[in-house]
Amino acid sequence: RKFLQCIFHKKIQATNRNCEVTADVRHDGSEPLVDVMFADGERLIMKGANLTTIEMLTALRIRCNAKDSKEEQKSRKKNP
């Protein structure tokens, strides 16, 4: 829940208007799970029972930064 609070914060959402966040909260006793689907089809699945909020946010940030770096490299190759 803390992770969702961070993601739904206005300042975070303002950094990427193309980001769509959908929450599926279940009360069936299953393990907390965060499933992130990126625009390129790649997924990041984090099991919340084993991670802190900071660890989940860090993992998401690292993955997003890596994707940004790949996009920058592709654009540099296209526009030398």
N, CA and C atoms as an extended XYZ file, in Angstrom:
240
Properties=species:S:1:pos:R:3:atomname:S:1:resname:S:1:resid:I:1 pbc="F F F"
N         0.823       -1.197        0.000 N   ARG     1
C         0.000        0.000        0.000 CA  ARG     1
C         0.859        1.250        0.000 C   ARG     1
N         1.972        1.195        0.716 N   LYS     2
C         2.867        2.347        0.740 CA  LYS     2
C         3.454        2.601       -0.651 C   LYS     2
N         3.763        1.521       -1.371 N   PHE     3
C         4.280        1.656       -2.735 CA  PHE     3
C         3.251        2.363       -3.619 C   PHE     3
N         1.998        1.954       -3.527 N   LEU     4
C         0.944        2.590       -4.321 CA  LEU     4
C         0.781        4.055       -3.949 C   LEU     4
N         0.889        4.375       -2.663 N   GLN     5
C         0.795        5.769       -2.247 CA  GLN     5
C         1.886        6.601       -2.903 C   GLN     5
N         3.081        6.048       -2.963 N   CYS     6
C         4.193        6.764       -3.601 CA  CYS     6
C         3.952        6.943       -5.093 C   CYS     6
N         3.492        5.900       -5.761 N   ILE     7
C         3.273        5.937       -7.204 CA  ILE     7
C         2.125        6.871       -7.582 C   ILE     7
N         1.104        6.937       -6.743 N   PHE     8
C        -0.051        7.782       -7.034 CA  PHE     8
C         0.162        9.240       -6.633 C   PHE     8
N         1.304        9.580       -6.071 N   HIS     9
C         1.576       10.960       -5.667 CA  HIS     9
C         1.579       11.871       -6.897 C   HIS     9
N         1.027       13.075       -6.755 N   LYS    10
C         0.886       14.002       -7.880 CA  LYS    10
C         2.218       14.321       -8.546 C   LYS    10
N         3.269       14.515       -7.755 N   LYS    11
C         4.573       14.861       -8.320 CA  LYS    11
C         5.141       13.712       -9.141 C   LYS    11
N         4.924       12.507       -8.701 N   ILE    12
C         5.414       11.331       -9.433 CA  ILE    12
C         4.644       11.192      -10.740 C   ILE    12
N         3.336       11.316      -10.693 N   GLN    13
C         2.531       11.182      -11.907 CA  GLN    13
C         2.830       12.293      -12.894 C   GLN    13
N         3.224       13.461      -12.413 N   ALA    14
C         3.531       14.580      -13.304 CA  ALA    14
C         4.813       14.345      -14.102 C   ALA    14
N         5.677       13.441      -13.641 N   THR    15
C         6.934       13.185      -14.351 CA  THR    15
C         6.728       12.392      -15.626 C   THR    15
N         5.618       11.675      -15.729 N   ASN    16
C         5.343       10.905      -16.936 CA  ASN    16
C         3.835       10.811      -17.131 C   ASN    16
N         3.326       11.662      -17.968 N   ARG    17
C         1.879       11.695      -18.222 CA  ARG    17
C         1.399       10.448      -18.972 C   ARG    17
N         2.308        9.716      -19.622 N   ASN    18
C         1.929        8.524      -20.372 CA  ASN    18
C         1.833        7.286      -19.491 C   ASN    18
N         2.162        7.427      -18.228 N   CYS    19
C         2.142        6.292      -17.307 CA  CYS    19
C         0.725        6.060      -16.804 C   CYS    19
N         0.281        4.841      -16.925 N   GLU    20
C        -1.048        4.470      -16.445 CA  GLU    20
C        -0.881        3.506      -15.276 C   GLU    20
N        -1.479        3.835      -14.149 N   VAL    21
C        -1.379        2.989      -12.956 CA  VAL    21
C        -2.749        2.391      -12.682 C   VAL    21
N        -2.781        1.078      -12.588 N   THR    22
C        -4.006        0.362      -12.272 CA  THR    22
C        -3.755       -0.487      -11.041 C   THR    22
N        -4.589       -0.337      -10.038 N   ALA    23
C        -4.431       -1.109       -8.807 CA  ALA    23
C        -5.502       -2.192       -8.740 C   ALA    23
N        -5.075       -3.379       -8.399 N   ASP    24
C        -5.983       -4.506       -8.207 CA  ASP    24
C        -5.727       -5.022       -6.795 C   ASP    24
N        -6.482       -4.507       -5.843 N   VAL    25
C        -6.287       -4.862       -4.439 CA  VAL    25
C        -7.161       -6.068       -4.126 C   VAL    25
N        -6.518       -7.095       -3.595 N   ARG    26
C        -7.233       -8.331       -3.269 CA  ARG    26
C        -7.140       -8.603       -1.776 C   ARG    26
N        -8.189       -9.143       -1.240 N   HIS    27
C        -8.243       -9.468        0.180 CA  HIS    27
C        -8.417      -10.968        0.378 C   HIS    27
N        -7.769      -11.758       -0.471 N   ASP    28
C        -7.925      -13.205       -0.415 CA  ASP    28
C        -6.772      -13.887        0.314 C   ASP    28
N        -5.892      -13.106        0.938 N   GLY    29
C        -4.773      -13.681        1.673 CA  GLY    29
C        -3.573      -14.007        0.809 C   GLY    29
N        -3.637      -13.674       -0.477 N   SER    30
C        -2.508      -13.959       -1.359 CA  SER    30
C        -1.368      -12.983       -1.085 C   SER    30
N        -0.184      -13.363       -1.528 N   GLU    31
C         1.010      -12.558       -1.321 CA  GLU    31
C         0.905      -11.243       -2.091 C   GLU    31
N         1.305      -10.123       -1.460 N   PRO    32
C         1.296       -8.846       -2.189 CA  PRO    32
C         2.225       -8.918       -3.397 C   PRO    32
N         1.769       -8.426       -4.526 N   LEU    33
C         2.519       -8.525       -5.767 CA  LEU    33
C         2.358       -7.230       -6.554 C   LEU    33
N         3.463       -6.715       -7.065 N   VAL    34
C         3.429       -5.542       -7.937 CA  VAL    34
C         3.905       -6.004       -9.303 C   VAL    34
N         3.058       -5.830      -10.296 N   ASP    35
C         3.352       -6.245      -11.662 CA  ASP    35
C         3.367       -4.995      -12.533 C   ASP    35
N         4.543       -4.646      -13.049 N   VAL    36
C         4.700       -3.452      -13.881 CA  VAL    36
C         4.859       -3.896      -15.328 C   VAL    36
N         3.986       -3.377      -16.191 N   MET    37
C         4.058       -3.673      -17.621 CA  MET    37
C         4.529       -2.400      -18.329 C   MET    37
N         5.676       -2.494      -18.993 N   PHE    38
C         6.241       -1.364      -19.708 CA  PHE    38
C         5.669       -1.314      -21.119 C   PHE    38
N         5.787       -0.159      -21.753 N   ALA    39
C         5.236        0.042      -23.097 CA  ALA    39
C         5.831       -0.917      -24.116 C   ALA    39
N         7.080       -1.358      -23.897 N   ASP    40
C         7.721       -2.273      -24.843 CA  ASP    40
C         7.355       -3.732      -24.589 C   ASP    40
N         6.453       -3.980      -23.633 N   GLY    41
C         5.999       -5.332      -23.354 CA  GLY    41
C         6.759       -6.038      -22.250 C   GLY    41
N         7.847       -5.450      -21.787 N   GLU    42
C         8.631       -6.055      -20.707 CA  GLU    42
C         7.879       -5.898      -19.390 C   GLU    42
N         8.069       -6.867      -18.506 N   ARG    43
C         7.386       -6.841      -17.213 CA  ARG    43
C         8.406       -6.862      -16.079 C   ARG    43
N         8.034       -6.206      -14.996 N   LEU    44
C         8.790       -6.246      -13.754 CA  LEU    44
C         7.823       -6.711      -12.683 C   LEU    44
N         8.106       -7.872      -12.093 N   ILE    45
C         7.237       -8.425      -11.061 CA  ILE    45
C         7.995       -8.413       -9.747 C   ILE    45
N         7.393       -7.774       -8.742 N   MET    46
C         8.020       -7.676       -7.425 CA  MET    46
C         7.087       -8.276       -6.385 C   MET    46
N         7.627       -9.153       -5.570 N   LYS    47
C         6.852       -9.780       -4.502 CA  LYS    47
C         6.994       -8.931       -3.247 C   LYS    47
N         5.908       -8.281       -2.881 N   GLY    48
C         5.912       -7.312       -1.795 CA  GLY    48
C         6.198       -7.881       -0.423 C   GLY    48
N         5.969       -9.161       -0.211 N   ALA    49
C         6.209       -9.742        1.104 CA  ALA    49
C         7.695       -9.787        1.428 C   ALA    49
N         8.539       -9.817        0.406 N   ASN    50
C         9.982       -9.939        0.612 CA  ASN    50
C        10.732       -8.635        0.410 C   ASN    50
N        10.044       -7.556        0.045 N   LEU    51
C        10.700       -6.291       -0.270 CA  LEU    51
C        10.097       -5.142        0.522 C   LEU    51
N        10.937       -4.172        0.833 N   THR    52
C        10.429       -2.952        1.453 CA  THR    52
C         9.953       -2.006        0.347 C   THR    52
N         9.255       -0.970        0.740 N   THR    53
C         8.794        0.019       -0.230 CA  THR    53
C         9.969        0.658       -0.948 C   THR    53
N        11.016        0.991       -0.207 N   ILE    54
C        12.203        1.609       -0.797 CA  ILE    54
C        12.847        0.671       -1.807 C   ILE    54
N        12.936       -0.603       -1.493 N   GLU    55
C        13.524       -1.575       -2.421 CA  GLU    55
C        12.703       -1.680       -3.701 C   GLU    55
N        11.387       -1.643       -3.580 N   MET    56
C        10.531       -1.729       -4.765 CA  MET    56
C        10.663       -0.471       -5.612 C   MET    56
N        10.683        0.697       -4.985 N   LEU    57
C        10.845        1.950       -5.717 CA  LEU    57
C        12.214        2.011       -6.390 C   LEU    57
N        13.232        1.520       -5.706 N   THR    58
C        14.582        1.504       -6.273 CA  THR    58
C        14.645        0.583       -7.484 C   THR    58
N        14.051       -0.591       -7.379 N   ALA    59
C        14.044       -1.536       -8.503 CA  ALA    59
C        13.330       -0.930       -9.706 C   ALA    59
N        12.222       -0.255       -9.477 N   LEU    60
C        11.488        0.386      -10.560 CA  LEU    60
C        12.312        1.512      -11.183 C   LEU    60
N        12.946        2.317      -10.352 N   ARG    61
C        13.774        3.422      -10.846 CA  ARG    61
C        14.941        2.905      -11.685 C   ARG    61
N        15.600        1.858      -11.211 N   ILE    62
C        16.734        1.285      -11.950 CA  ILE    62
C        16.277        0.773      -13.315 C   ILE    62
N        15.153        0.076      -13.356 N   ARG    63
C        14.645       -0.455      -14.622 CA  ARG    63
C        14.263        0.673      -15.570 C   ARG    63
N        13.610        1.701      -15.036 N   CYS    64
C        13.216        2.843      -15.880 CA  CYS    64
C        14.442        3.580      -16.407 C   CYS    64
N        15.446        3.775      -15.554 N   ASN    65
C        16.668        4.442      -15.997 CA  ASN    65
C        17.374        3.638      -17.085 C   ASN    65
N        17.387        2.324      -16.957 N   ALA    66
C        18.012        1.466      -17.966 CA  ALA    66
C        17.262        1.594      -19.298 C   ALA    66
N        15.945        1.641      -19.245 N   LYS    67
C        15.151        1.790      -20.461 CA  LYS    67
C        15.393        3.163      -21.092 C   LYS    67
N        15.503        4.198      -20.269 N   ASP    68
C        15.790        5.532      -20.790 CA  ASP    68
C        17.146        5.566      -21.479 C   ASP    68
N        18.134        4.895      -20.891 N   SER    69
C        19.469        4.850      -21.491 CA  SER    69
C        19.447        4.153      -22.838 C   SER    69
N        18.707        3.059      -22.935 N   LYS    70
C        18.590        2.336      -24.202 CA  LYS    70
C        17.937        3.218      -25.263 C   LYS    70
N        16.905        3.949      -24.885 N   GLU    71
C        16.220        4.825      -25.837 CA  GLU    71
C        17.136        5.943      -26.304 C   GLU    71
N        17.932        6.495      -25.392 N   GLU    72
C        18.867        7.552      -25.768 CA  GLU    72
C        19.919        7.026      -26.739 C   GLU    72
N        20.408        5.821      -26.494 N   GLN    73
C        21.406        5.227      -27.383 CA  GLN    73
C        20.819        4.987      -28.763 C   GLN    73
N        19.573        4.523      -28.813 N   LYS    74
C        18.921        4.282      -30.102 CA  LYS    74
C        18.748        5.596      -30.865 C   LYS    74
N        18.345        6.643      -30.156 N   SER    75
C        18.140        7.922      -30.840 CA  SER    75
C        19.457        8.520      -31.307 C   SER    75
N        20.533        8.298      -30.585 N   ARG    76
C        21.854        8.782      -31.013 CA  ARG    76
C        22.308        8.068      -32.281 C   ARG    76
N        22.033        6.780      -32.374 N   LYS    77
C        22.426        6.012      -33.551 CA  LYS    77
C        21.636        6.461      -34.778 C   LYS    77
N        20.373        6.811      -34.586 N   LYS    78
C        19.533        7.238      -35.692 CA  LYS    78
C        19.909        8.650      -36.152 C   LYS    78
N        20.308        9.496      -35.207 N   ASN    79
C        20.626       10.894      -35.522 CA  ASN    79
C        22.085       11.198      -35.159 C   ASN    79
N        23.053       10.771      -35.979 N   PRO    80
C        24.461       10.992      -35.624 CA  PRO    80
C        24.875       12.440      -35.705 C   PRO    80
